[in-house]
Amino acid sequence: MAVSEKEHAQKNIKTFKVIQSEVESIKRVALSVDCVIFGFDENKLKVLLIRSDSKKFKSKWSLLGDLVRPEEDLDASAYRILKQRTGLSDVYLEQVHTFGEVNRHPAGRVVTVAYCSLINIEHYRLKILDHELHWHDVENIKDLAFDHQKIFERCYSWLQKRVQEHPLGLNLLPSKFSLRELQNLYEAILNIKLDRRNFRKKFFAMDFLVDLEEEEEDVPHRPGKLYKFDYEKYEMKKKTWSGIDF
Amino acid sequence: MAVSEKEHAQKNIKTFKVIQSEVESIKRVALSVDCVIFGFDENKLKVLLIRSDSKKFKSKWSLLGDLVRPEEDLDASAYRILKQRTGLSDVYLEQVHTFGEVNRHPAGRVVTVAYCSLINIEHYRLKILDHELHWHDVENIKDLAFDHQKIFERCYSWLQKRVQEHPLGLNLLPSKFSLRELQNLYEAILNIKLDRRNFRKKFFAMDFLVDLEEEEEDVPHRPGKLYKFDYEKYEMKKKTWSGIDF
DNA sequence: AAATAATGTGTTTATTTTACACTAACTAAA
DNA sequence: TTTAGTTAGTGTAAAATAAACACATTATTT
């Protein structure tokens, strides 16, 4: 390393000390959370969006976000946003990625942390409709406000990968579901066709499905059996879990 | 949803508008980056640490971090920290997770974004030794300053998973390496024993190793062939890549 | 009663993964 | 120079896993 580089480095290392003693006087950035909320309805994977109210992105759709409050844990921010928008509080939620480009937001430096949430769309019936809050097919998501397209795409990829490692997808279904519904869900998320018999075999082999000894009703064909997911058993085996592999 | 809840929600939705127009007046948080820098030496996986200079955590070890500058992209912060500390700029670096608990830092609200970096330890010879910068065996990492233990553990788990999806590990080796070195590396990262023949078979089948027609020197036993990694070929096949699977 | 639509079920084949042992090449010590 | 020690290099058989695939059953609709 050249001498000048080394001096530069050491100067910067001094800067680092500031973090210990002078946080209060340090220049800060605005921090927000954006939630990518997935739902599943009519055999399609959906995402919840609102109209952007920024001037620059008027008429474009955007993710659900808000600033993180100074006295609020980061995860708590995400749960708060979900609660505000959907009324749901006991939901699946996970942090995905933080987006921190200087110019990502037109109003100034805002670093945003993206969270993914999976909710059962039936528990949530669009009671709050501000900003034209609506479900959109993930297939047709394009041209979102800010850098939300990028955030959305990252979360969607994350989801596709994640459902193959853990059976998260079940958070998108009602508590009682048929195997067809389950397969439709996976096909919608992964955007592929699966062999019905092998799919069943695989899920039964996992041994997380409980036969409820009930059947579907009001279907225009032979009704399928209903199952529920055994979360407890899953939590037990989770440690040694290594994926689903479709 | 109860009426009062709904009103509360709508009030909060108004708050959200602030983000668009009043970022400058919004209360902000200090944002930092912490780097978990892995190296590989003497068949052991290492991580780079410095002495904490905070009063509270005096004498404890900590990760390498600094505040994000107001005019600096988040990723750029991480590269800057690496450059300052190691002198290296062309390194593997990836964001892992953001830690945003209110009380994680004794000096105030500091949200930190953790990055993982993998460097070839031979390219970096501890030229800058401020704060007792040193390599530590990952085996013995305990009781770090702040919440750095948690951050470290998350990054280590991340690495163990990630090297099974992509051959990142090669960033830890010299550009010429033997298959034994490669296997030692994977064994150190994953902390398991691997079958030598199957390991070789698997790596050759991937078809990313180029036989350099050279041999090891100065080893007290039969020298092994040297290989390099074909990054170009890897980049080509990356899209359809689905993991290594040890 | 006939047409339609989805359920439920097993076997065979192909692919992938695992387990496993000997000879060759080189060094170091006797 | 012989011998002991260490790692390199190589293939096959068995086991486990994944993929492909068809038909009788149960319900609804017309």
Coordinates of C-alpha atoms in Angstrom, one line a residue, chain B residues 6 11 19 26 53 75 80 84 91 98 115 128 130 136 152 162 171-172 180 211 220 239 241:
Chain B
K6 CA -59.0 2.1 12.3
K11 CA -53.6 8.7 11.5
I19 CA -41.8 10.7 3.8
I26 CA -37.7 14.1 9.9
D53 CA -12.6 1.4 21.8
D75 CA -22.6 -0.7 -0.6
R80 CA -14.6 1.8 1.9
Q84 CA -9.3 1.2 4.8
V91 CA -13.0 -8.4 -3.1
T98 CA -29.7 -5.2 9.1
Y115 CA -21.8 -7.3 5.2
I128 CA -2.5 -1.6 9.2
D130 CA -4.5 0.0 14.6
H136 CA -9.2 -14.9 14.9
F152 CA -21.0 -12.6 13.5
R162 CA -24.1 -19.6 0.8
N171 CA -12.4 -16.1 -2.9
L172 CA -10.6 -17.3 0.2
R180 CA -6.7 -30.7 -1.1
D211 CA -6.0 -27.7 -14.8
P220 CA 6.5 -32.8 2.3
K239 CA -28.3 -18.5 -14.0
W241 CA -27.0 -23.0 -11.1

